[in-house]
Amino acid sequence: MEGIVVGKCIHLLSRIEDRALEKFWEDTSAGKYPIIDLQGNMGYSLSDQDGLLFVRNDFTASTYEEYEFVFGNLFLPDTVQELLSEDKVLLLMVYRKMTQNLLLSELDADTRYMLDLPHGLYSFFALVLDAGAKDLLDSKIYAVGLPCKENLNRPELERFYLEHPADIQEFVDPTPIDVKRGGPFYLNLIMIDAEKIPDCPLLFSEFLQEDEPSPPL
């Protein structure tokens, strides 16, 4: 898992104003597809006539910055599909390295999505969470979605995943994606059962504690 900034991104969530984060979680649990950034700016995704989910972004960016479209797709092996139910929610996290900003949005597991992002280096990942948790930061993580370096349309990928679910490095590429001139870009995220990821914490709070300073001796 080296190079994957999941823990860092989750830690950043604790900087969002409590009231804004509570509103985001309330709307997420209600299936309203909300979006929030570190400044607490909120918005809602829009669906077009073809069912494509447009994830609006509220990154602080100069009006002079250039933007590119990023189209996203999810690969959910059978083992992860079994985890999805009405009491689970799927979230997308987008971390912009230069500004250290974070975009968090709700996704539909059966719908492709699109983002409009300013040029920069980004890390992307998704989480399947317990929607019944009272607080977002205490929600249990059931699955983690990471960028996949394989073509998701290959049937053998599903078979290999089922036979070797612990070989994470065979599937993912944690390298930040350089969104630059020449788009659009296409992002494939593969969802992995959290229990199949060695040492994957199950609670947001465990991630947060990892970054807390140690008390003086």
Short mmCIF file of N, CA and C in Angstrom, two decimals, residues 39-114:
data_model
loop_
_atom_site.label_atom_id
_atom_site.label_comp_id
_atom_site.label_asym_id
_atom_site.label_seq_id
_atom_site.Cartn_x
_atom_site.Cartn_y
_atom_site.Cartn_z
N GLN A 39 -13.00 23.22 2.48
CA GLN A 39 -13.52 24.50 2.97
C GLN A 39 -14.98 24.39 3.40
N GLY A 40 -15.56 23.21 3.23
CA GLY A 40 -16.95 23.02 3.60
C GLY A 40 -17.92 23.43 2.52
N ASN A 41 -17.40 23.76 1.33
CA ASN A 41 -18.29 24.09 0.21
C ASN A 41 -19.05 22.84 -0.20
N MET A 42 -20.36 22.95 -0.36
CA MET A 42 -21.18 21.79 -0.72
C MET A 42 -21.89 22.00 -2.04
N GLY A 43 -22.10 20.93 -2.75
CA GLY A 43 -22.85 20.94 -3.99
C GLY A 43 -23.47 19.57 -4.17
N TYR A 44 -24.05 19.34 -5.33
CA TYR A 44 -24.70 18.06 -5.61
C TYR A 44 -24.39 17.62 -7.03
N SER A 45 -24.18 16.33 -7.21
CA SER A 45 -23.90 15.80 -8.54
C SER A 45 -25.16 15.86 -9.40
N LEU A 46 -24.94 15.94 -10.70
CA LEU A 46 -26.04 15.98 -11.66
C LEU A 46 -25.93 14.80 -12.61
N SER A 47 -27.07 14.26 -13.04
CA SER A 47 -27.08 13.15 -13.99
C SER A 47 -27.61 13.64 -15.32
N ASP A 48 -26.94 13.22 -16.43
CA ASP A 48 -27.44 13.61 -17.74
C ASP A 48 -28.41 12.56 -18.25
N GLN A 49 -28.92 12.75 -19.46
CA GLN A 49 -29.94 11.85 -20.01
C GLN A 49 -29.41 10.44 -20.26
N ASP A 50 -28.09 10.30 -20.34
CA ASP A 50 -27.49 8.98 -20.54
C ASP A 50 -27.11 8.32 -19.22
N GLY A 51 -27.41 8.99 -18.10
CA GLY A 51 -27.12 8.41 -16.80
C GLY A 51 -25.73 8.69 -16.28
N LEU A 52 -24.94 9.50 -17.00
CA LEU A 52 -23.59 9.85 -16.55
C LEU A 52 -23.70 10.82 -15.38
N LEU A 53 -23.01 10.52 -14.28
CA LEU A 53 -23.05 11.36 -13.09
C LEU A 53 -21.95 12.41 -13.17
N PHE A 54 -22.32 13.68 -13.20
CA PHE A 54 -21.35 14.76 -13.28
C PHE A 54 -21.05 15.25 -11.86
N VAL A 55 -19.82 14.98 -11.40
CA VAL A 55 -19.39 15.38 -10.06
C VAL A 55 -18.78 16.79 -10.16
N ARG A 56 -19.56 17.79 -9.80
CA ARG A 56 -19.05 19.16 -9.81
C ARG A 56 -17.91 19.27 -8.81
N ASN A 57 -16.94 20.12 -9.12
CA ASN A 57 -15.84 20.27 -8.16
C ASN A 57 -15.77 21.70 -7.65
N ASP A 58 -15.40 21.82 -6.39
CA ASP A 58 -15.30 23.12 -5.75
C ASP A 58 -13.87 23.40 -5.29
N PHE A 59 -12.88 22.81 -6.00
CA PHE A 59 -11.50 23.12 -5.66
C PHE A 59 -11.27 24.63 -5.86
N THR A 60 -10.50 25.20 -4.95
CA THR A 60 -10.13 26.59 -5.11
C THR A 60 -9.15 26.69 -6.26
N ALA A 61 -9.55 27.34 -7.34
CA ALA A 61 -8.70 27.41 -8.53
C ALA A 61 -8.84 28.78 -9.18
N SER A 62 -7.76 29.24 -9.73
CA SER A 62 -7.76 30.51 -10.43
C SER A 62 -8.61 30.41 -11.70
N THR A 63 -9.22 31.53 -12.06
CA THR A 63 -10.02 31.54 -13.29
C THR A 63 -9.15 31.33 -14.51
N TYR A 64 -7.84 31.45 -14.33
CA TYR A 64 -6.92 31.28 -15.46
C TYR A 64 -6.46 29.83 -15.62
N GLU A 65 -6.82 28.96 -14.68
CA GLU A 65 -6.40 27.56 -14.77
C GLU A 65 -7.17 26.84 -15.87
N GLU A 66 -6.49 25.90 -16.50
CA GLU A 66 -7.13 25.08 -17.52
C GLU A 66 -7.67 23.80 -16.89
N TYR A 67 -8.76 23.32 -17.42
CA TYR A 67 -9.44 22.15 -16.88
C TYR A 67 -9.48 21.03 -17.92
N GLU A 68 -9.61 19.80 -17.41
CA GLU A 68 -9.76 18.63 -18.27
C GLU A 68 -10.86 17.73 -17.69
N PHE A 69 -11.53 17.01 -18.58
CA PHE A 69 -12.54 16.06 -18.13
C PHE A 69 -11.85 14.75 -17.73
N VAL A 70 -12.31 14.18 -16.62
CA VAL A 70 -11.86 12.86 -16.17
C VAL A 70 -13.11 11.98 -16.06
N PHE A 71 -13.16 10.92 -16.86
CA PHE A 71 -14.28 9.98 -16.84
C PHE A 71 -13.90 8.78 -16.00
N GLY A 72 -14.77 8.43 -15.05
CA GLY A 72 -14.46 7.35 -14.13
C GLY A 72 -15.37 6.15 -14.28
N ASN A 73 -14.80 4.99 -14.00
CA ASN A 73 -15.54 3.73 -14.06
C ASN A 73 -15.13 2.87 -12.89
N LEU A 74 -16.04 2.06 -12.38
CA LEU A 74 -15.76 1.19 -11.24
C LEU A 74 -15.82 -0.27 -11.66
N PHE A 75 -14.88 -1.06 -11.12
CA PHE A 75 -14.92 -2.52 -11.32
C PHE A 75 -15.21 -3.13 -9.96
N LEU A 76 -16.37 -3.79 -9.84
CA LEU A 76 -16.78 -4.40 -8.58
C LEU A 76 -16.84 -5.91 -8.74
N PRO A 77 -15.80 -6.61 -8.28
CA PRO A 77 -15.84 -8.08 -8.32
C PRO A 77 -17.03 -8.61 -7.52
N ASP A 78 -17.41 -9.84 -7.77
CA ASP A 78 -18.56 -10.42 -7.09
C ASP A 78 -18.43 -10.32 -5.57
N THR A 79 -17.20 -10.50 -5.06
CA THR A 79 -17.00 -10.46 -3.61
C THR A 79 -17.33 -9.09 -3.03
N VAL A 80 -17.14 -8.02 -3.80
CA VAL A 80 -17.45 -6.67 -3.33
C VAL A 80 -18.92 -6.35 -3.55
N GLN A 81 -19.50 -6.84 -4.65
CA GLN A 81 -20.91 -6.60 -4.91
C GLN A 81 -21.77 -7.15 -3.78
N GLU A 82 -21.30 -8.24 -3.18
CA GLU A 82 -22.03 -8.84 -2.07
C GLU A 82 -22.06 -7.91 -0.85
N LEU A 83 -21.11 -6.96 -0.78
CA LEU A 83 -21.04 -6.03 0.36
C LEU A 83 -22.00 -4.86 0.20
N LEU A 84 -22.43 -4.61 -1.06
CA LEU A 84 -23.29 -3.47 -1.33
C LEU A 84 -24.74 -3.79 -0.96
N SER A 85 -25.36 -2.87 -0.24
CA SER A 85 -26.76 -3.02 0.14
C SER A 85 -27.29 -1.64 0.50
N GLU A 86 -28.54 -1.59 0.92
CA GLU A 86 -29.14 -0.29 1.23
C GLU A 86 -28.47 0.40 2.41
N ASP A 87 -27.80 -0.37 3.26
CA ASP A 87 -27.16 0.25 4.42
C ASP A 87 -25.70 0.57 4.17
N LYS A 88 -25.27 0.55 2.88
CA LYS A 88 -23.90 0.91 2.51
C LYS A 88 -23.93 2.13 1.59
N VAL A 89 -22.83 2.86 1.59
CA VAL A 89 -22.73 4.03 0.72
C VAL A 89 -21.37 4.01 0.04
N LEU A 90 -21.31 4.50 -1.20
CA LEU A 90 -20.08 4.52 -1.98
C LEU A 90 -19.62 5.96 -2.15
N LEU A 91 -18.40 6.27 -1.70
CA LEU A 91 -17.87 7.63 -1.79
C LEU A 91 -16.60 7.65 -2.63
N LEU A 92 -16.41 8.76 -3.36
CA LEU A 92 -15.20 9.00 -4.14
C LEU A 92 -14.41 10.10 -3.47
N MET A 93 -13.09 9.90 -3.33
CA MET A 93 -12.19 10.92 -2.80
C MET A 93 -11.19 11.30 -3.88
N VAL A 94 -11.00 12.61 -4.07
CA VAL A 94 -10.04 13.13 -5.04
C VAL A 94 -9.14 14.10 -4.30
N TYR A 95 -7.85 13.80 -4.29
CA TYR A 95 -6.88 14.62 -3.56
C TYR A 95 -5.96 15.31 -4.54
N ARG A 96 -5.90 16.64 -4.48
CA ARG A 96 -5.03 17.42 -5.35
C ARG A 96 -3.73 17.74 -4.61
N LYS A 97 -2.63 17.20 -5.09
CA LYS A 97 -1.37 17.25 -4.36
C LYS A 97 -0.86 18.67 -4.16
N MET A 98 -0.90 19.52 -5.20
CA MET A 98 -0.30 20.83 -5.11
C MET A 98 -0.97 21.71 -4.05
N THR A 99 -2.29 21.68 -4.01
CA THR A 99 -3.03 22.53 -3.07
C THR A 99 -3.40 21.79 -1.79
N GLN A 100 -3.14 20.48 -1.76
CA GLN A 100 -3.52 19.63 -0.63
C GLN A 100 -5.00 19.79 -0.31
N ASN A 101 -5.80 19.87 -1.36
CA ASN A 101 -7.25 19.97 -1.19
C ASN A 101 -7.88 18.61 -1.48
N LEU A 102 -9.10 18.47 -1.04
CA LEU A 102 -9.78 17.19 -1.11
C LEU A 102 -11.22 17.40 -1.55
N LEU A 103 -11.67 16.55 -2.45
CA LEU A 103 -13.06 16.56 -2.88
C LEU A 103 -13.66 15.22 -2.51
N LEU A 104 -14.81 15.24 -1.85
CA LEU A 104 -15.49 14.03 -1.41
C LEU A 104 -16.90 14.03 -1.98
N SER A 105 -17.28 12.94 -2.66
CA SER A 105 -18.61 12.91 -3.26
C SER A 105 -19.19 11.50 -3.21
N GLU A 106 -20.51 11.43 -3.24
CA GLU A 106 -21.20 10.15 -3.27
C GLU A 106 -21.32 9.68 -4.72
N LEU A 107 -21.16 8.37 -4.93
CA LEU A 107 -21.30 7.77 -6.26
C LEU A 107 -22.39 6.72 -6.25
N ASP A 108 -22.82 6.35 -7.46
CA ASP A 108 -23.71 5.22 -7.67
C ASP A 108 -22.87 4.09 -8.25
N ALA A 109 -22.92 2.93 -7.65
CA ALA A 109 -22.07 1.81 -8.08
C ALA A 109 -22.33 1.40 -9.52
N ASP A 110 -23.52 1.67 -10.04
CA ASP A 110 -23.89 1.23 -11.39
C ASP A 110 -23.77 2.35 -12.43
N THR A 111 -23.25 3.50 -12.04
CA THR A 111 -23.23 4.65 -12.94
C THR A 111 -21.81 5.16 -13.16
N ARG A 112 -21.47 5.45 -14.43
CA ARG A 112 -20.20 6.09 -14.72
C ARG A 112 -20.27 7.54 -14.28
N TYR A 113 -19.10 8.12 -13.99
CA TYR A 113 -19.10 9.50 -13.50
C TYR A 113 -18.05 10.31 -14.25
N MET A 114 -18.16 11.64 -14.13
CA MET A 114 -17.25 12.54 -14.82
C MET A 114 -16.93 13.71 -13.90
#
